[in-house]
Tab-separated table of C-alpha atoms and ligand atoms in Angstrom:
chain	number	residue	atom	x	y	z
A	1	ASN	CA	-99.858	-87.800	-101.359
A	2	ARG	CA	-100.116	-88.016	-97.635
A	3	PRO	CA	-101.822	-85.174	-95.805
A	4	VAL	CA	-99.384	-82.730	-94.266
A	5	VAL	CA	-99.686	-82.882	-90.516
A	6	ASN	CA	-97.587	-80.858	-88.115
A	7	ARG	CA	-94.985	-83.133	-86.631
A	8	GLU	CA	-95.025	-83.405	-82.847
A	9	GLU	CA	-91.553	-82.654	-81.609
A	10	ASP	CA	-89.427	-85.576	-80.536
A	11	PRO	CA	-88.713	-85.613	-76.817
A	12	VAL	CA	-85.722	-83.457	-75.939
A	13	ILE	CA	-82.674	-85.467	-74.922
A	14	ASP	CA	-82.459	-84.460	-71.276
A	15	MET	CA	-79.159	-85.539	-69.753
A	16	THR	CA	-80.094	-84.569	-66.180
A	17	PRO	CA	-79.250	-87.552	-63.970
A	18	ASN	CA	-82.324	-89.294	-62.646
A	19	GLN	CA	-81.890	-89.561	-58.876
A	20	SER	CA	-83.586	-92.934	-58.724
A	21	ILE	CA	-80.908	-94.327	-61.056
A	22	THR	CA	-77.986	-92.765	-59.186
A	23	ASN	CA	-79.459	-94.089	-55.911
A	24	ARG	CA	-79.199	-97.640	-57.235
A	25	ASN	CA	-75.464	-97.602	-56.475
A	26	ILE	CA	-74.683	-99.506	-59.640
A	27	GLU	CA	-71.167	-100.836	-59.964
A	28	PRO	CA	-70.538	-100.358	-63.694
A	29	THR	CA	-68.870	-103.132	-65.641
A	30	PRO	CA	-65.327	-102.186	-66.665
A	31	LYS	CA	-66.195	-103.439	-70.169
A	32	ARG	CA	-66.356	-100.707	-72.809
A	33	ILE	CA	-69.909	-100.126	-74.042
A	34	GLY	CA	-70.859	-99.130	-77.587
A	35	PHE	CA	-74.310	-97.815	-78.500
A	36	LEU	CA	-75.833	-97.672	-82.002
A	37	GLY	CA	-79.054	-95.689	-82.479
A	38	LEU	CA	-80.013	-92.668	-80.396
A	39	GLY	CA	-83.731	-92.439	-81.153
A	40	ILE	CA	-86.400	-92.096	-78.472
A	41	MET	CA	-85.524	-95.360	-76.739
A	42	GLY	CA	-81.836	-95.561	-77.598
A	43	SER	CA	-81.055	-92.052	-76.349
A	44	THR	CA	-82.763	-92.659	-73.014
A	45	ILE	CA	-81.108	-96.036	-72.524
A	46	ALA	CA	-77.645	-94.739	-73.483
A	47	LYS	CA	-78.112	-91.812	-71.105
A	48	ASN	CA	-78.784	-94.171	-68.197
A	49	PHE	CA	-75.708	-96.218	-69.095
A	50	ILE	CA	-73.615	-93.041	-68.936
A	51	ILE	CA	-75.038	-91.642	-65.699
A	52	SER	CA	-74.559	-94.988	-63.994
A	53	GLY	CA	-70.837	-94.723	-64.739
A	54	HIS	CA	-70.309	-96.862	-67.842
A	55	LYS	CA	-67.694	-95.964	-70.423
A	56	VAL	CA	-69.741	-95.436	-73.583
A	57	SER	CA	-69.098	-94.655	-77.237
A	58	VAL	CA	-72.036	-93.766	-79.493
A	59	TRP	CA	-73.028	-93.685	-83.135
A	60	ASN	CA	-76.247	-92.438	-84.719
A	61	ARG	CA	-77.147	-92.024	-88.399
A	62	THR	CA	-77.996	-88.366	-87.699
A	63	ARG	CA	-74.798	-87.247	-86.008
A	64	ASP	CA	-76.296	-84.187	-84.212
A	65	LYS	CA	-78.070	-86.465	-81.772
A	66	CYS	CA	-74.687	-87.683	-80.492
A	67	VAL	CA	-73.549	-84.248	-79.309
A	68	PRO	CA	-75.300	-84.153	-75.878
A	69	PHE	CA	-73.754	-87.549	-75.132
A	70	GLU	CA	-70.258	-86.323	-75.935
A	71	GLU	CA	-70.828	-83.428	-73.525
A	72	HIS	CA	-71.465	-86.028	-70.833
A	73	GLY	CA	-68.374	-88.086	-71.446
A	74	ALA	CA	-69.313	-90.406	-74.322
A	75	THR	CA	-67.112	-90.709	-77.398
A	76	ILE	CA	-68.691	-90.142	-80.813
A	77	LYS	CA	-67.764	-92.642	-83.507
A	78	GLU	CA	-68.199	-92.198	-87.247
A	79	THR	CA	-69.444	-95.694	-88.141
A	80	PRO	CA	-70.874	-98.802	-86.438
A	81	SER	CA	-67.598	-100.527	-87.302
A	82	ASP	CA	-65.670	-97.841	-85.392
A	83	VAL	CA	-67.935	-98.365	-82.366
A	84	CYS	CA	-67.236	-102.087	-82.567
A	85	GLU	CA	-63.494	-101.500	-82.722
A	86	ASP	CA	-63.609	-99.515	-79.494
A	87	SER	CA	-66.111	-101.600	-77.471
A	88	ASP	CA	-66.468	-104.909	-75.691
A	89	ILE	CA	-70.281	-104.909	-75.686
A	90	ILE	CA	-72.203	-103.200	-78.510
A	91	PHE	CA	-75.920	-102.393	-78.126
A	92	SER	CA	-78.178	-101.682	-81.086
A	93	CYS	CA	-81.517	-99.858	-80.861
A	94	VAL	CA	-82.755	-98.809	-84.318
A	95	SER	CA	-86.048	-98.814	-86.209
A	96	GLY	CA	-86.523	-102.358	-87.450
A	97	PRO	CA	-85.191	-105.562	-89.020
A	98	LYS	CA	-83.722	-104.027	-92.180
A	99	GLU	CA	-81.860	-101.313	-90.286
A	100	CYS	CA	-80.586	-103.904	-87.793
A	101	ARG	CA	-79.257	-106.125	-90.573
A	102	ASP	CA	-77.608	-103.112	-92.257
A	103	LEU	CA	-75.784	-102.159	-89.053
A	104	VAL	CA	-74.273	-105.632	-88.872
A	105	PHE	CA	-73.809	-106.683	-92.506
A	106	GLY	CA	-73.815	-103.323	-94.353
A	107	ASN	CA	-71.025	-101.018	-95.387
A	108	CYS	CA	-68.929	-100.040	-92.342
A	109	GLY	CA	-71.047	-102.448	-90.314
A	110	ILE	CA	-70.103	-104.623	-87.380
A	111	ILE	CA	-68.771	-107.564	-89.315
A	112	ASP	CA	-66.483	-105.301	-91.335
A	113	LYS	CA	-64.233	-106.087	-88.433
A	114	LYS	CA	-63.398	-109.652	-89.338
A	115	ASP	CA	-62.550	-110.973	-85.886
A	116	LEU	CA	-65.238	-110.472	-83.247
A	117	THR	CA	-63.553	-112.600	-80.589
A	118	ASP	CA	-64.103	-110.910	-77.193
A	119	LYS	CA	-66.964	-108.811	-78.625
A	120	ALA	CA	-70.601	-109.141	-77.600
A	121	TYR	CA	-73.513	-107.760	-79.632
A	122	VAL	CA	-76.838	-106.969	-77.973
A	123	GLU	CA	-79.919	-106.349	-80.127
A	124	MET	CA	-82.510	-104.172	-78.376
A	125	SER	CA	-84.516	-103.140	-81.452
A	126	THR	CA	-87.882	-104.865	-81.780
A	127	ILE	CA	-87.309	-107.414	-84.529
A	128	ASP	CA	-88.558	-110.837	-85.616
A	129	PRO	CA	-86.956	-114.138	-84.559
A	130	ASP	CA	-85.675	-114.932	-88.078
A	131	THR	CA	-83.772	-111.654	-88.337
A	132	SER	CA	-82.422	-112.141	-84.834
A	133	ASN	CA	-81.090	-115.579	-85.800
A	134	VAL	CA	-79.505	-114.226	-88.994
A	135	ILE	CA	-77.714	-111.557	-86.954
A	136	ALA	CA	-76.707	-114.092	-84.287
A	137	ASN	CA	-75.235	-116.401	-86.931
A	138	GLY	CA	-73.301	-113.531	-88.548
A	139	ILE	CA	-71.823	-112.464	-85.220
A	140	ASN	CA	-71.107	-116.038	-84.063
A	141	ALA	CA	-69.441	-116.913	-87.386
A	142	ARG	CA	-66.810	-114.264	-86.621
A	143	GLY	CA	-66.278	-115.486	-83.067
A	144	GLY	CA	-68.539	-112.947	-81.342
A	145	ARG	CA	-71.311	-113.561	-78.788
A	146	TYR	CA	-74.927	-112.471	-79.330
A	147	LEU	CA	-77.892	-111.609	-77.127
A	148	GLU	CA	-81.349	-110.368	-78.092
A	149	ALA	CA	-82.458	-108.089	-75.245
A	150	GLN	CA	-85.943	-106.938	-76.094
A	151	ILE	CA	-87.506	-104.113	-74.142
A	152	GLN	CA	-91.006	-103.743	-72.784
A	153	GLY	CA	-91.978	-100.198	-71.861
A	154	SER	CA	-91.560	-96.914	-73.674
A	155	LYS	CA	-89.694	-93.667	-73.108
A	156	SER	CA	-91.122	-92.907	-69.642
A	157	GLU	CA	-90.142	-96.323	-68.310
A	158	ALA	CA	-86.694	-96.067	-69.909
A	159	GLN	CA	-86.262	-92.668	-68.270
A	160	ALA	CA	-87.315	-94.014	-64.868
A	161	GLY	CA	-85.228	-97.156	-65.287
A	162	THR	CA	-88.307	-99.350	-65.033
A	163	LEU	CA	-88.243	-101.178	-68.360
A	164	VAL	CA	-88.630	-104.946	-68.434
A	165	ILE	CA	-85.919	-106.780	-70.362
A	166	ILE	CA	-86.653	-110.040	-72.131
A	167	ALA	CA	-83.484	-111.716	-73.327
A	168	GLY	CA	-82.439	-114.768	-75.316
A	169	GLY	CA	-79.173	-116.046	-76.753
A	170	ASP	CA	-75.790	-116.241	-75.054
A	171	LYS	CA	-76.267	-116.337	-71.266
A	172	SER	CA	-72.710	-115.080	-70.649
A	173	VAL	CA	-73.604	-111.833	-72.474
A	174	PHE	CA	-76.750	-111.530	-70.355
A	175	ASP	CA	-74.547	-111.832	-67.250
A	176	ASP	CA	-72.012	-109.316	-68.586
A	177	CYS	CA	-74.799	-106.791	-69.192
A	178	GLN	CA	-76.196	-106.838	-65.637
A	179	SER	CA	-74.886	-103.415	-64.581
A	180	CYS	CA	-76.252	-101.875	-67.795
A	181	PHE	CA	-79.608	-103.588	-67.360
A	182	LYS	CA	-79.776	-102.438	-63.735
A	183	SER	CA	-79.632	-98.822	-64.938
A	184	ILE	CA	-82.667	-99.170	-67.223
A	185	SER	CA	-84.911	-101.908	-65.881
A	186	LYS	CA	-86.810	-103.180	-62.886
A	187	ASN	CA	-86.839	-106.793	-64.083
A	188	THR	CA	-84.945	-109.003	-66.507
A	189	PHE	CA	-85.855	-112.388	-67.961
A	190	PHE	CA	-83.529	-114.825	-69.702
A	191	LEU	CA	-85.585	-117.115	-71.921
A	192	GLY	CA	-82.952	-119.419	-73.424
A	193	GLU	CA	-82.040	-119.607	-77.082
A	194	THR	CA	-82.048	-116.797	-79.644
A	195	GLY	CA	-85.555	-116.233	-80.999
A	196	ASN	CA	-87.410	-116.905	-77.755
A	197	ALA	CA	-87.231	-113.309	-76.541
A	198	THR	CA	-88.121	-111.750	-79.903
A	199	LYS	CA	-91.168	-114.041	-80.060
A	200	VAL	CA	-92.347	-113.123	-76.558
A	201	ASN	CA	-91.798	-109.433	-77.205
A	202	LEU	CA	-93.852	-109.461	-80.427
A	203	ILE	CA	-96.597	-111.459	-78.707
A	204	ILE	CA	-96.863	-108.795	-76.001
A	205	GLN	CA	-96.844	-106.049	-78.651
A	206	THR	CA	-99.957	-107.583	-80.248
A	207	LEU	CA	-101.774	-106.966	-76.973
A	208	ALA	CA	-100.491	-103.378	-76.766
A	209	GLY	CA	-101.493	-102.625	-80.360
A	210	THR	CA	-104.960	-104.156	-80.204
A	211	CYS	CA	-105.649	-102.493	-76.827
A	212	LEU	CA	-104.746	-99.103	-78.261
A	213	VAL	CA	-107.108	-99.522	-81.194
A	214	GLY	CA	-109.845	-100.688	-78.815
A	215	LEU	CA	-109.278	-97.700	-76.557
A	216	SER	CA	-109.333	-95.266	-79.470
A	217	GLU	CA	-112.635	-96.692	-80.751
A	218	CYS	CA	-114.171	-96.584	-77.288
A	219	LEU	CA	-113.222	-92.917	-76.815
A	220	ALA	CA	-114.283	-91.989	-80.365
A	221	LEU	CA	-117.723	-93.464	-79.696
A	222	ALA	CA	-117.924	-91.520	-76.435
A	223	ASP	CA	-117.016	-88.375	-78.330
A	224	ARG	CA	-119.946	-88.917	-80.744
A	225	PHE	CA	-122.280	-88.677	-77.777
A	226	ALA	CA	-120.432	-85.683	-76.316
A	227	ILE	CA	-119.196	-87.801	-73.418
A	228	LEU	CA	-115.780	-86.694	-72.214
A	229	PRO	CA	-112.953	-89.255	-72.544
A	230	SER	CA	-111.822	-88.226	-69.035
A	231	ASP	CA	-115.251	-89.253	-67.636
A	232	ILE	CA	-114.930	-92.649	-69.294
A	233	MET	CA	-111.389	-93.075	-67.952
A	234	ASP	CA	-112.366	-91.928	-64.439
A	235	ILE	CA	-114.835	-94.821	-64.352
A	236	ILE	CA	-112.423	-97.311	-65.930
A	237	SER	CA	-109.783	-96.357	-63.380
A	238	LEU	CA	-112.129	-97.601	-60.626
A	239	THR	CA	-112.507	-100.994	-62.275
A	240	THR	CA	-110.218	-103.956	-62.828
A	241	MET	CA	-109.592	-102.620	-66.364
A	242	LYS	CA	-107.476	-99.871	-64.837
A	243	SER	CA	-104.031	-99.790	-66.439
A	244	ASN	CA	-101.357	-97.095	-66.468
A	245	PHE	CA	-100.850	-97.781	-70.169
A	246	LEU	CA	-104.517	-97.163	-71.050
A	247	LEU	CA	-104.815	-94.142	-68.731
A	248	SER	CA	-101.725	-92.399	-70.097
A	249	LYS	CA	-102.650	-93.110	-73.727
A	250	ALA	CA	-106.248	-91.902	-73.117
A	251	GLU	CA	-104.878	-88.662	-71.696
A	252	MET	CA	-102.821	-88.104	-74.853
A	253	MET	CA	-105.897	-88.859	-76.981
A	254	GLU	CA	-108.045	-86.378	-75.054
A	255	LYS	CA	-105.426	-83.625	-75.212
A	256	GLY	CA	-104.603	-84.332	-78.864
A	257	LYS	CA	-100.905	-84.144	-77.912
A	258	TYR	CA	-99.004	-86.972	-79.481
A	259	ARG	CA	-95.363	-86.301	-78.617
A	260	PRO	CA	-93.872	-89.704	-79.421
A	261	GLU	CA	-93.105	-92.178	-76.667
A	262	HIS	CA	-93.547	-95.048	-79.122
A	263	ARG	CA	-94.208	-94.081	-82.711
A	264	VAL	CA	-97.141	-95.174	-84.889
A	265	SER	CA	-94.601	-96.511	-87.399
A	266	SER	CA	-92.914	-98.613	-84.671
A	267	MET	CA	-96.225	-100.059	-83.507
A	268	GLN	CA	-97.321	-100.882	-87.051
A	269	LYS	CA	-93.949	-102.530	-87.710
A	270	ASP	CA	-94.371	-104.629	-84.559
A	271	LEU	CA	-97.871	-105.767	-85.575
A	272	LYS	CA	-96.690	-106.597	-89.087
A	273	LEU	CA	-93.845	-108.714	-87.684
A	274	ALA	CA	-96.243	-110.446	-85.287
A	275	MET	CA	-98.591	-111.204	-88.204
A	276	GLU	CA	-95.707	-112.745	-90.175
A	277	MET	CA	-94.795	-114.827	-87.157
A	278	ALA	CA	-98.413	-115.972	-86.851
A	279	ASP	CA	-98.480	-116.807	-90.589
A	280	SER	CA	-95.526	-119.131	-90.143
A	281	VAL	CA	-97.587	-121.375	-87.847
A	282	ASP	CA	-101.042	-120.764	-89.420
A	283	GLN	CA	-102.267	-118.978	-86.307
A	284	ALA	CA	-105.305	-116.816	-87.085
A	285	MET	CA	-104.966	-113.278	-85.707
A	286	PRO	CA	-108.045	-111.420	-86.983
A	287	LEU	CA	-107.931	-108.723	-84.338
A	288	THR	CA	-104.217	-108.072	-84.775
A	289	ALA	CA	-104.712	-107.969	-88.551
A	290	SER	CA	-107.376	-105.270	-88.122
A	291	ALA	CA	-105.209	-103.306	-85.713
A	292	ASN	CA	-102.346	-103.493	-88.214
A	293	GLU	CA	-104.625	-102.008	-90.910
A	294	VAL	CA	-105.750	-99.253	-88.565
A	295	PHE	CA	-102.142	-98.277	-87.755
A	296	LYS	CA	-101.308	-98.366	-91.484
A	297	GLN	CA	-104.167	-95.939	-92.141
A	298	THR	CA	-102.949	-93.719	-89.310
A	299	LYS	CA	-99.507	-93.575	-90.931
A	300	ARG	CA	-101.173	-92.711	-94.234
A	301	LEU	CA	-103.069	-89.865	-92.576
A	302	GLY	CA	-99.726	-88.254	-91.802
A	303	TYR	CA	-98.966	-89.585	-88.314
A	304	PRO	CA	-96.104	-92.086	-88.729
A	305	ASP	CA	-93.858	-90.253	-86.288
A	306	HIS	CA	-96.518	-89.297	-83.738
A	307	ASP	CA	-97.137	-91.360	-80.636
A	308	SER	CA	-99.096	-94.546	-81.237
A	309	SER	CA	-102.013	-93.007	-79.295
A	310	SER	CA	-102.642	-90.806	-82.373
A	311	VAL	CA	-104.520	-93.807	-83.757
A	312	TYR	CA	-107.402	-91.907	-82.117
A	313	VAL	CA	-107.267	-89.351	-84.951
A	314	ARG	CA	-108.184	-92.096	-87.402
A	315	SER	CA	-110.903	-93.510	-85.135
A	316	ARG	CA	-112.626	-90.122	-84.985
A	317	PHE	CA	-113.059	-89.895	-88.779
B	1	NA7	P1	-87.010	-93.880	-83.136
B	1	NA7	O1	-87.112	-92.755	-82.179
B	1	NA7	O2	-87.818	-93.794	-84.375
B	1	NA7	O3	-85.453	-94.037	-83.510
B	1	NA7	C1	-85.058	-94.842	-84.568
B	1	NA7	C2	-83.548	-94.964	-84.566
B	1	NA7	O4	-83.170	-95.768	-85.692
B	1	NA7	C3	-82.836	-93.624	-84.734
B	1	NA7	O5	-81.612	-93.646	-84.048
B	1	NA7	C4	-82.618	-93.586	-86.241
B	1	NA7	O6	-81.569	-92.745	-86.641
B	1	NA7	C5	-82.254	-95.020	-86.497
B	1	NA7	N1	-82.405	-95.363	-87.907
B	1	NA7	C6	-83.524	-95.316	-88.658
B	1	NA7	N2	-83.271	-95.719	-89.921
B	1	NA7	C7	-81.944	-95.999	-89.959
B	1	NA7	C8	-81.081	-96.442	-90.975
B	1	NA7	N3	-81.521	-96.694	-92.218
B	1	NA7	N4	-79.767	-96.623	-90.681
B	1	NA7	C9	-79.328	-96.389	-89.418
B	1	NA7	N5	-80.088	-95.958	-88.405
B	1	NA7	C10	-81.390	-95.771	-88.678
B	1	NA7	O7	-87.377	-95.277	-82.487
B	1	NA7	P2	-87.321	-95.717	-80.954
B	1	NA7	O8	-86.058	-95.223	-80.351
B	1	NA7	O9	-88.616	-95.397	-80.297
B	1	NA7	O10	-87.297	-97.308	-81.098
B	1	NA7	C11	-86.092	-97.982	-81.431
B	1	NA7	C12	-86.379	-99.468	-81.401
B	1	NA7	O11	-86.808	-99.875	-80.091
B	1	NA7	C13	-87.504	-99.895	-82.340
B	1	NA7	O12	-87.199	-101.149	-82.878
B	1	NA7	C14	-88.723	-99.967	-81.441
B	1	NA7	O13	-89.698	-100.838	-81.956
B	1	NA7	C15	-88.132	-100.418	-80.118
B	1	NA7	P3	-81.853	-91.171	-86.965
B	1	NA7	O14	-81.801	-90.483	-85.636
B	1	NA7	O15	-83.224	-91.099	-87.598
B	1	NA7	O16	-80.777	-90.782	-87.877
């Protein structure tokens, strides 16, 4: 019985080459690239792989989203297993842990192909360290190599090629991915064994999630006193609290335009996974727990697919 809220449109998949990416003079790896999951992040990342000259095949649950990629030289495949067959390095960027496991272990999944020798699998979806290790073990058991390459930044940074990549797992895969990473990121980190990068990524997401809830409460309080959010942000932008993240999210809150860059459902999933990680070591996270509840309520109010800044709608109740 969720309220019916008009859905903000997803960003259009714009295949126009970004000049700043083409100016990077990337020498694409000759390895064949496969890409699973063409959502907000996946579509933008796959686009940059293509415009920087990589040979790419794609699969997405909703096939229509593959069409613009085919028009720009990618090959559409019918199943994740088909992508695997035709690729040397396979990237995954889907909603969460369950979907990631299904792509690997499910029907027509990656390990349907029994021998993964010479294949590398790169997990970009935000997942927990346990799931990442389960996937790594499944891939390794069939002779394949695995890397978790977690991404910091949302659609705008992916578009501009200024994401930050935090990786863990097989260093040789990290090295093989350099030309791909160069097309989407300004910095990469290799943190050692599988699990290290997923942990760091979730830790950073707790800061993003709690900051967003704090911002939304601050602007909702301002609104109660008829103080404009833009006046508050003009002052904040002159202080050491200035941050592009807060300023851009505050602008979305003030305009009430929540076209998704990073969905409410993704943020709530990230906070939930961080809470589970904290549980495993008895680390108290009272603020993150509250933020998780607030994002859950925002989903319930009908905003799961809106940008995470729509948490402001809930704060204004
Ligand atoms: P989106 O825009 O919500 O995209 C989610 C993607 O996951 C999209 O391609 C979905 O396919 C796919 N998906 C969702 N459920 C399934 C199942 N059951 N099986 C296969 N594929 C599925 O998220 P983002 O692109 O912003 O984020 C992707 C990840 O990066 C996520 O972990 C973030 O936290 C970080 P669809 O198009 O709906 O058919």
